[in-house]
Amino acid sequence: EDLLANEEDFKTAFQYPENVYVLIDRVVAKEFDEDDIHRLGDSIGMAFYEGEGDVYIEVNGEKLLTFNNRFELDGIQFEEPSPNLFSFNNPYGACPTCEGFSMVLGIDEDLVIPNKLLSLHEGAVAPWKGEKLGLWRERFIKAARRFDFPVHAPIADLTAQQYKTLWEGNQFVEGIHDFFKEVEQNLYKVQYRVLLSRYRGRTKCPECGGSRLRKEALYVKVASKHIGELSDMPVKDLKVWFDEAVQSLSEFEKTVGKRVIIEIEHRIGTLLKVGLGYLTLNRLANSLSGGESQRIQLTRSLGSNLTNSLYILDEPSIGLHSRDTENLIKVLKELRDLGNTVLVVEHDEMMMREADYIVDMGPLASHLGGEVVAFGNYDELVANPESLTGKY
Ligand SMILES: [Zn+2]
């Protein structure tokens, strides 16, 4: 320890700047009382600030402990997790290769091998035919003897390893990927451009494996699963995982995560209630049926606790089992009890039985209808001789 009092001292010391430290505080190691803890807190905070994230603690003049407040391990510095990191709709979190679309334009395996019942020998690899390109197939078949590849077996019967070899090749022979690499080198010739365009298609992004997120987001795991794996689970399995994960939390963690846990439990619970437990969270909205997306909208509305709103639903129970319809009705009633109006176009008896008020449109379907035939609650409607619906 030295006091650098004048310019000369500074010059001497900074000949070896890596040996220069700033001393922030000295303490005697003992039982710390509250004042000590405050003082230590201040000193450590100041040390992190002045040291730009690095702090050294020297113990008894010999042991040097190093600390930093960066998010790093094994020399790799990680992104500090923030909500945006886990959103593929946000440029910060989206996988840079596919930009969050989960698919990239690449070689479509189903176009290259359209018929998985053919063997390599029978010409399963579609582009490997003809006088010149067929040589690729012949070369592979000839070389296959050296690494025990079943050239007469249907592609569908290959093991994962054999299928991989067919695509990636090995030390004896080149595979389909090598073939397309060569094609890409010859794109100045029009026939190769045509060839390539025939086999290009949307394929799963190789960088994120379809999870749409940058890999840093997938480094973050809760109960040993990352968010990509979780959104790949059907909601009913997710519920099981989540309940177990919450149980394994310490009391402290439960307190910290309380609000998030309640929110997630609520959302998962509502998805199950409206009969969507078979869906995975990464399903594309445009792949959902009308009934499914209506019910998802419902869970979202329930989550937002919106009041004084009018919900209009067109046959939301379509395709539901009666147990799920029951649950759906519960959800609709929850919406009502929050102070909303729910208007449902429906033919389902269970739904009508539970309605507060029914307007029966008729007398017959489509252009033969359009008049209000009857109205009232379920019992009134059944008693009304005008109502065709009531009779049923
Ligand atoms: Zn990607």
Short mmCIF file of C-alpha atoms and ligand atoms in Angstrom, two decimals:
data_model
loop_
_atom_site.label_atom_id
_atom_site.label_comp_id
_atom_site.label_asym_id
_atom_site.label_seq_id
_atom_site.Cartn_x
_atom_site.Cartn_y
_atom_site.Cartn_z
CA GLU A 1 0.00 0.00 0.00
CA ASP A 2 1.32 3.37 -0.98
CA LEU A 3 -0.01 6.86 -0.96
CA LEU A 4 0.69 8.45 -4.33
CA ALA A 5 1.22 11.99 -3.14
CA ASN A 6 2.95 13.68 -6.05
CA GLU A 7 3.46 13.44 -9.78
CA GLU A 8 6.71 11.50 -9.45
CA ASP A 9 4.97 8.79 -7.41
CA PHE A 10 2.27 8.52 -10.06
CA LYS A 11 4.77 8.17 -12.87
CA THR A 12 6.63 5.42 -11.07
CA ALA A 13 3.47 3.53 -10.16
CA PHE A 14 1.94 3.72 -13.62
CA GLN A 15 4.96 2.21 -15.28
CA TYR A 16 3.12 -0.97 -14.43
CA PRO A 17 -0.55 0.13 -14.47
CA GLU A 18 -1.76 -3.47 -14.10
CA ASN A 19 -0.35 -3.39 -10.56
CA VAL A 20 -2.24 -0.26 -9.57
CA TYR A 21 -5.44 -0.65 -7.58
CA VAL A 22 -7.62 1.92 -5.87
CA LEU A 23 -8.21 1.15 -2.21
CA ILE A 24 -11.80 1.76 -1.23
CA ASP A 25 -12.08 0.38 2.28
CA ARG A 26 -10.51 -1.78 4.96
CA VAL A 27 -12.46 -3.90 7.38
CA VAL A 28 -11.66 -6.31 10.15
CA ALA A 29 -13.36 -9.64 9.61
CA LYS A 30 -15.65 -10.28 12.61
CA GLU A 31 -19.33 -10.53 13.42
CA PHE A 32 -20.81 -7.61 11.49
CA ASP A 33 -23.50 -5.48 13.07
CA GLU A 34 -26.00 -3.44 11.10
CA ASP A 35 -23.75 -0.39 10.79
CA ASP A 36 -20.92 -2.55 9.46
CA ILE A 37 -23.21 -4.09 6.89
CA HIS A 38 -24.33 -0.65 5.69
CA ARG A 39 -20.75 0.49 5.42
CA LEU A 40 -19.72 -2.66 3.55
CA GLY A 41 -22.64 -2.21 1.20
CA ASP A 42 -21.60 1.36 0.45
CA SER A 43 -17.97 0.39 -0.06
CA ILE A 44 -18.76 -2.52 -2.36
CA GLY A 45 -21.16 -0.35 -4.36
CA MET A 46 -18.52 2.34 -4.71
CA ALA A 47 -15.88 -0.24 -5.65
CA PHE A 48 -18.04 -1.68 -8.43
CA TYR A 49 -18.69 1.85 -9.67
CA GLU A 50 -15.07 3.02 -9.60
CA GLY A 51 -13.77 -0.31 -10.84
CA GLU A 52 -16.26 -0.31 -13.72
CA GLY A 53 -17.64 -3.65 -12.65
CA ASP A 54 -14.52 -5.26 -11.15
CA VAL A 55 -13.80 -5.58 -7.43
CA TYR A 56 -10.90 -7.25 -5.69
CA ILE A 57 -10.87 -8.22 -2.06
CA GLU A 58 -7.54 -8.92 -0.46
CA VAL A 59 -7.71 -11.12 2.60
CA ASN A 60 -4.91 -10.74 5.14
CA GLY A 61 -2.54 -9.42 2.51
CA GLU A 62 -2.35 -12.69 0.62
CA LYS A 63 -5.54 -14.18 -0.80
CA LEU A 64 -6.95 -12.06 -3.66
CA LEU A 65 -10.63 -12.65 -4.42
CA THR A 66 -12.04 -11.21 -7.63
CA PHE A 67 -15.63 -10.27 -8.31
CA ASN A 68 -17.44 -8.59 -11.15
CA ASN A 69 -21.04 -7.56 -11.65
CA ARG A 70 -21.19 -8.59 -15.29
CA PHE A 71 -23.33 -11.48 -16.42
CA GLU A 72 -20.61 -13.92 -17.33
CA LEU A 73 -19.34 -17.43 -16.80
CA ASP A 74 -16.31 -19.30 -18.13
CA GLY A 75 -15.13 -16.13 -19.83
CA ILE A 76 -18.30 -15.81 -21.93
CA GLN A 77 -20.26 -12.65 -21.39
CA PHE A 78 -24.01 -13.16 -21.62
CA GLU A 79 -26.83 -10.83 -22.43
CA GLU A 80 -28.66 -9.76 -19.33
CA PRO A 81 -32.11 -11.26 -19.70
CA SER A 82 -34.87 -8.75 -20.38
CA PRO A 83 -38.43 -9.35 -21.60
CA ASN A 84 -37.42 -8.36 -25.14
CA LEU A 85 -34.82 -11.11 -25.26
CA PHE A 86 -37.61 -13.69 -25.08
CA SER A 87 -39.80 -12.15 -27.75
CA PHE A 88 -39.31 -13.15 -31.37
CA ASN A 89 -41.53 -10.22 -32.33
CA ASN A 90 -38.80 -7.96 -31.06
CA PRO A 91 -35.66 -7.46 -33.18
CA TYR A 92 -33.57 -7.79 -30.02
CA GLY A 93 -34.83 -11.29 -29.23
CA ALA A 94 -35.47 -12.61 -32.72
CA CYS A 95 -33.11 -15.20 -34.19
CA PRO A 96 -30.80 -13.25 -36.52
CA THR A 97 -30.80 -15.96 -39.19
CA CYS A 98 -34.55 -16.32 -39.75
CA GLU A 99 -35.48 -12.95 -38.18
CA GLY A 100 -37.98 -14.69 -35.95
CA PHE A 101 -39.91 -16.46 -38.72
CA SER A 102 -38.66 -19.93 -37.67
CA MET A 103 -38.29 -20.84 -41.34
CA VAL A 104 -35.61 -19.93 -43.82
CA LEU A 105 -35.38 -20.39 -47.54
CA GLY A 106 -33.27 -23.48 -48.00
CA ILE A 107 -33.22 -26.91 -49.56
CA ASP A 108 -36.57 -28.56 -48.85
CA GLU A 109 -35.94 -32.18 -47.86
CA ASP A 110 -39.42 -33.22 -48.97
CA LEU A 111 -38.82 -31.86 -52.46
CA VAL A 112 -35.42 -33.53 -52.76
CA ILE A 113 -36.77 -36.89 -51.55
CA PRO A 114 -40.45 -36.71 -52.51
CA ASN A 115 -41.08 -40.45 -52.17
CA LYS A 116 -39.65 -41.93 -48.97
CA LEU A 117 -40.69 -45.44 -50.03
CA LEU A 118 -38.05 -45.52 -52.76
CA SER A 119 -34.50 -46.62 -52.04
CA LEU A 120 -31.45 -44.65 -53.04
CA HIS A 121 -30.86 -47.26 -55.74
CA GLU A 122 -34.37 -46.75 -57.11
CA GLY A 123 -33.76 -43.03 -57.43
CA ALA A 124 -35.20 -41.65 -54.19
CA VAL A 125 -33.02 -38.54 -54.45
CA ALA A 126 -34.91 -36.69 -57.15
CA PRO A 127 -32.15 -34.40 -58.48
CA TRP A 128 -29.65 -37.28 -58.77
CA LYS A 129 -30.76 -38.48 -62.14
CA GLY A 130 -29.78 -38.11 -65.77
CA GLU A 131 -26.45 -38.70 -67.40
CA LYS A 132 -24.45 -36.13 -65.49
CA LEU A 133 -26.21 -35.60 -62.15
CA GLY A 134 -26.92 -39.34 -61.90
CA LEU A 135 -23.18 -39.75 -61.30
CA TRP A 136 -23.77 -38.48 -57.76
CA ARG A 137 -26.11 -41.38 -57.10
CA GLU A 138 -23.72 -43.91 -58.67
CA ARG A 139 -20.80 -42.56 -56.67
CA PHE A 140 -22.78 -42.81 -53.44
CA ILE A 141 -23.92 -46.37 -54.19
CA LYS A 142 -20.39 -47.46 -55.05
CA ALA A 143 -18.93 -45.91 -51.92
CA ALA A 144 -21.75 -47.18 -49.69
CA ARG A 145 -20.10 -50.60 -49.43
CA ARG A 146 -17.32 -49.03 -47.41
CA PHE A 147 -19.57 -47.69 -44.67
CA ASP A 148 -22.43 -50.17 -44.67
CA PHE A 149 -25.24 -48.06 -46.11
CA PRO A 150 -28.37 -49.95 -47.27
CA VAL A 151 -28.75 -48.63 -50.83
CA HIS A 152 -31.75 -50.90 -51.47
CA ALA A 153 -33.70 -49.92 -48.35
CA PRO A 154 -36.53 -47.38 -48.63
CA ILE A 155 -35.46 -43.96 -47.36
CA ALA A 156 -38.19 -44.20 -44.71
CA ASP A 157 -36.39 -47.21 -43.19
CA LEU A 158 -32.99 -45.54 -42.83
CA THR A 159 -31.73 -44.88 -39.32
CA ALA A 160 -31.33 -41.25 -38.30
CA GLN A 161 -27.57 -41.67 -38.68
CA GLN A 162 -27.83 -43.16 -42.19
CA TYR A 163 -30.23 -40.43 -43.27
CA LYS A 164 -27.78 -37.85 -41.97
CA THR A 165 -24.95 -39.50 -43.90
CA LEU A 166 -27.00 -39.37 -47.08
CA TRP A 167 -27.32 -35.61 -46.62
CA GLU A 168 -23.97 -34.73 -45.18
CA GLY A 169 -21.72 -37.40 -46.67
CA ASN A 170 -18.63 -38.71 -44.86
CA GLN A 171 -14.95 -39.31 -45.52
CA PHE A 172 -15.75 -41.75 -48.35
CA VAL A 173 -18.40 -39.90 -50.29
CA GLU A 174 -20.17 -36.60 -50.72
CA GLY A 175 -23.81 -36.18 -49.72
CA ILE A 176 -26.82 -34.21 -50.90
CA HIS A 177 -25.66 -31.02 -49.20
CA ASP A 178 -22.36 -31.21 -51.09
CA PHE A 179 -24.33 -31.68 -54.27
CA PHE A 180 -26.28 -28.48 -53.65
CA LYS A 181 -23.09 -26.65 -52.73
CA GLU A 182 -21.77 -27.50 -56.16
CA VAL A 183 -25.05 -26.42 -57.72
CA GLU A 184 -24.76 -23.08 -55.96
CA GLN A 185 -21.27 -22.59 -57.35
CA ASN A 186 -22.65 -23.00 -60.86
CA LEU A 187 -25.55 -20.61 -60.59
CA TYR A 188 -24.24 -18.53 -63.48
CA LYS A 189 -25.51 -21.35 -65.70
CA VAL A 190 -29.23 -21.10 -66.20
CA GLN A 191 -29.94 -24.84 -65.93
CA TYR A 192 -28.45 -24.87 -62.42
CA ARG A 193 -30.59 -21.93 -61.40
CA VAL A 194 -33.66 -23.79 -62.60
CA LEU A 195 -32.50 -26.91 -60.79
CA LEU A 196 -31.97 -25.07 -57.51
CA SER A 197 -35.30 -23.26 -57.67
CA ARG A 198 -37.04 -26.61 -58.00
CA TYR A 199 -35.73 -27.80 -54.62
CA ARG A 200 -35.76 -24.61 -52.65
CA GLY A 201 -38.45 -24.16 -50.07
CA ARG A 202 -39.14 -23.03 -46.56
CA THR A 203 -37.23 -25.17 -44.10
CA LYS A 204 -36.76 -25.06 -40.37
CA CYS A 205 -34.17 -22.45 -39.43
CA PRO A 206 -30.88 -24.25 -38.68
CA GLU A 207 -29.74 -21.56 -36.22
CA CYS A 208 -32.65 -21.57 -33.76
CA GLY A 209 -34.14 -24.96 -34.65
CA GLY A 210 -37.50 -23.29 -35.22
CA SER A 211 -37.72 -21.62 -31.81
CA ARG A 212 -37.44 -18.18 -33.50
CA LEU A 213 -35.27 -16.81 -30.72
CA ARG A 214 -31.60 -15.91 -30.67
CA LYS A 215 -29.48 -18.50 -28.95
CA GLU A 216 -28.75 -16.30 -25.93
CA ALA A 217 -32.45 -16.52 -25.04
CA LEU A 218 -32.25 -20.30 -25.15
CA TYR A 219 -29.30 -20.30 -22.72
CA VAL A 220 -31.73 -19.13 -20.04
CA LYS A 221 -33.43 -22.10 -18.46
CA VAL A 222 -36.08 -22.47 -15.81
CA ALA A 223 -36.25 -25.89 -14.16
CA SER A 224 -33.81 -27.08 -16.87
CA LYS A 225 -36.00 -26.10 -19.83
CA HIS A 226 -35.63 -23.11 -22.14
CA ILE A 227 -38.52 -21.11 -23.53
CA GLY A 228 -38.32 -22.83 -26.93
CA GLU A 229 -38.88 -26.23 -25.35
CA LEU A 230 -41.76 -24.87 -23.30
CA SER A 231 -43.59 -23.35 -26.24
CA ASP A 232 -43.21 -26.69 -28.00
CA MET A 233 -45.23 -28.43 -25.27
CA PRO A 234 -48.99 -28.93 -25.42
CA VAL A 235 -50.59 -26.65 -22.84
CA LYS A 236 -51.76 -29.58 -20.71
CA ASP A 237 -48.17 -30.89 -20.42
CA LEU A 238 -46.97 -27.36 -19.78
CA LYS A 239 -49.33 -27.20 -16.82
CA VAL A 240 -47.78 -30.33 -15.31
CA TRP A 241 -44.27 -28.98 -15.84
CA PHE A 242 -45.17 -25.57 -14.45
CA ASP A 243 -46.79 -26.94 -11.29
CA GLU A 244 -43.69 -29.03 -10.62
CA ALA A 245 -41.40 -26.10 -11.35
CA VAL A 246 -43.28 -23.87 -8.91
CA GLN A 247 -43.14 -26.52 -6.22
CA SER A 248 -39.38 -26.79 -6.55
CA LEU A 249 -38.93 -23.05 -5.92
CA SER A 250 -37.62 -21.80 -2.60
CA GLU A 251 -39.84 -19.56 -0.47
CA PHE A 252 -37.74 -16.58 -1.52
CA GLU A 253 -38.07 -17.42 -5.23
CA LYS A 254 -41.80 -17.88 -4.82
CA THR A 255 -42.07 -14.41 -3.31
CA VAL A 256 -39.99 -12.84 -6.07
CA GLY A 257 -41.96 -14.59 -8.81
CA LYS A 258 -45.36 -14.30 -7.18
CA ARG A 259 -47.03 -12.02 -9.70
CA VAL A 260 -45.60 -13.81 -12.72
CA ILE A 261 -46.58 -17.18 -11.32
CA ILE A 262 -50.17 -16.06 -10.72
CA GLU A 263 -50.34 -14.62 -14.23
CA ILE A 264 -48.97 -17.77 -15.90
CA GLU A 265 -51.18 -20.06 -13.84
CA HIS A 266 -54.17 -17.98 -14.82
CA ARG A 267 -53.35 -18.04 -18.54
CA ILE A 268 -52.61 -21.75 -18.65
CA GLY A 269 -55.73 -22.41 -16.59
CA THR A 270 -57.95 -20.47 -18.99
CA LEU A 271 -56.50 -22.15 -22.07
CA LEU A 272 -57.32 -25.50 -20.47
CA LYS A 273 -60.80 -24.31 -19.49
CA VAL A 274 -61.71 -23.39 -23.05
CA GLY A 275 -60.58 -26.80 -24.25
CA LEU A 276 -57.30 -25.83 -25.91
CA GLY A 277 -55.01 -28.03 -23.80
CA TYR A 278 -53.82 -29.86 -26.91
CA LEU A 279 -52.35 -26.72 -28.51
CA THR A 280 -48.71 -25.76 -28.22
CA LEU A 281 -47.89 -22.11 -27.61
CA ASN A 282 -45.79 -21.86 -30.76
CA ARG A 283 -48.72 -22.66 -33.05
CA LEU A 284 -49.06 -20.09 -35.81
CA ALA A 285 -52.23 -18.03 -35.50
CA ASN A 286 -53.14 -18.68 -39.13
CA SER A 287 -53.06 -22.44 -38.55
CA LEU A 288 -55.85 -22.24 -35.97
CA SER A 289 -59.50 -22.90 -36.71
CA GLY A 290 -62.06 -20.12 -36.24
CA GLY A 291 -63.31 -21.65 -33.00
CA GLU A 292 -59.78 -22.03 -31.68
CA SER A 293 -58.77 -18.45 -32.33
CA GLN A 294 -62.01 -17.13 -30.81
CA ARG A 295 -61.32 -19.09 -27.67
CA ILE A 296 -57.75 -17.81 -27.55
CA GLN A 297 -59.07 -14.26 -27.81
CA LEU A 298 -61.29 -15.10 -24.86
CA THR A 299 -58.38 -16.20 -22.69
CA ARG A 300 -56.60 -13.00 -23.60
CA SER A 301 -59.64 -10.90 -22.65
CA LEU A 302 -59.98 -12.73 -19.37
CA GLY A 303 -56.32 -12.09 -18.65
CA SER A 304 -56.71 -8.38 -19.23
CA ASN A 305 -59.65 -8.09 -16.81
CA LEU A 306 -61.37 -5.71 -19.20
CA THR A 307 -64.82 -4.55 -18.13
CA ASN A 308 -67.75 -2.77 -19.80
CA SER A 309 -67.03 -4.49 -23.10
CA LEU A 310 -69.22 -6.32 -25.55
CA TYR A 311 -67.95 -9.69 -26.76
CA ILE A 312 -69.51 -11.18 -29.86
CA LEU A 313 -68.78 -14.85 -30.53
CA ASP A 314 -69.84 -16.93 -33.50
CA GLU A 315 -70.42 -20.54 -32.48
CA PRO A 316 -67.44 -20.76 -30.12
CA SER A 317 -68.48 -24.25 -29.00
CA ILE A 318 -68.07 -25.72 -32.48
CA GLY A 319 -65.87 -28.81 -32.38
CA LEU A 320 -65.88 -28.97 -28.58
CA HIS A 321 -66.70 -31.99 -26.46
CA SER A 322 -69.51 -31.43 -23.99
CA ARG A 323 -67.11 -31.27 -21.05
CA ASP A 324 -65.15 -28.54 -22.82
CA THR A 325 -68.35 -26.68 -23.67
CA GLU A 326 -69.17 -26.69 -19.97
CA ASN A 327 -65.79 -25.12 -19.25
CA LEU A 328 -66.25 -22.61 -22.04
CA ILE A 329 -69.58 -21.58 -20.52
CA LYS A 330 -67.81 -21.06 -17.19
CA VAL A 331 -65.32 -18.78 -18.94
CA LEU A 332 -68.11 -16.80 -20.61
CA LYS A 333 -69.80 -16.39 -17.24
CA GLU A 334 -66.55 -15.17 -15.74
CA LEU A 335 -66.42 -12.55 -18.49
CA ARG A 336 -69.99 -11.55 -17.68
CA ASP A 337 -69.26 -11.36 -13.98
CA LEU A 338 -66.36 -9.01 -14.69
CA GLY A 339 -68.97 -6.56 -15.98
CA ASN A 340 -69.08 -7.38 -19.68
CA THR A 341 -71.80 -8.36 -22.11
CA VAL A 342 -71.29 -11.59 -24.02
CA LEU A 343 -73.33 -12.10 -27.18
CA VAL A 344 -73.09 -15.61 -28.62
CA VAL A 345 -74.47 -16.91 -31.90
CA GLU A 346 -75.05 -20.54 -31.06
CA HIS A 347 -77.05 -23.69 -31.78
CA ASP A 348 -75.70 -25.63 -28.84
CA GLU A 349 -78.36 -26.61 -26.33
CA MET A 350 -76.08 -26.55 -23.32
CA MET A 351 -75.03 -23.02 -24.18
CA MET A 352 -78.67 -21.87 -24.54
CA ARG A 353 -79.67 -23.50 -21.29
CA GLU A 354 -77.04 -21.40 -19.52
CA ALA A 355 -77.80 -18.11 -21.28
CA ASP A 356 -79.33 -15.26 -19.29
CA TYR A 357 -81.36 -14.17 -22.27
CA ILE A 358 -82.06 -15.77 -25.64
CA VAL A 359 -83.18 -14.14 -28.87
CA ASP A 360 -84.56 -16.75 -31.27
CA MET A 361 -84.12 -15.73 -34.90
CA GLY A 362 -86.28 -17.43 -37.51
CA PRO A 363 -88.62 -18.74 -38.51
CA LEU A 364 -86.30 -20.80 -40.76
CA ALA A 365 -82.67 -20.69 -41.80
CA SER A 366 -80.86 -17.99 -43.86
CA HIS A 367 -83.15 -16.02 -46.26
CA LEU A 368 -86.24 -17.71 -44.82
CA GLY A 369 -85.47 -16.19 -41.45
CA GLY A 370 -84.35 -12.83 -40.18
CA GLU A 371 -87.22 -12.17 -37.81
CA VAL A 372 -87.16 -12.23 -34.06
CA VAL A 373 -89.43 -15.17 -33.34
CA ALA A 374 -89.14 -15.35 -29.61
CA PHE A 375 -87.06 -14.05 -26.73
CA GLY A 376 -86.61 -14.56 -23.05
CA ASN A 377 -84.69 -16.95 -20.86
CA TYR A 378 -84.41 -20.66 -21.55
CA ASP A 379 -87.66 -21.66 -19.82
CA GLU A 380 -89.66 -18.89 -21.48
CA LEU A 381 -88.33 -19.92 -24.86
CA VAL A 382 -89.20 -23.57 -24.36
CA ALA A 383 -92.72 -22.54 -23.30
CA ASN A 384 -93.18 -20.23 -26.31
CA PRO A 385 -95.19 -22.03 -29.06
CA GLU A 386 -93.78 -19.64 -31.72
CA SER A 387 -90.20 -20.76 -31.13
CA LEU A 388 -89.01 -23.57 -33.35
CA THR A 389 -85.79 -23.67 -31.34
CA GLY A 390 -87.83 -23.96 -28.15
CA LYS A 391 -89.60 -27.05 -29.49
CA TYR A 392 -86.31 -28.77 -30.11
ZN ZN B 1 -33.92 -18.92 -36.64
#
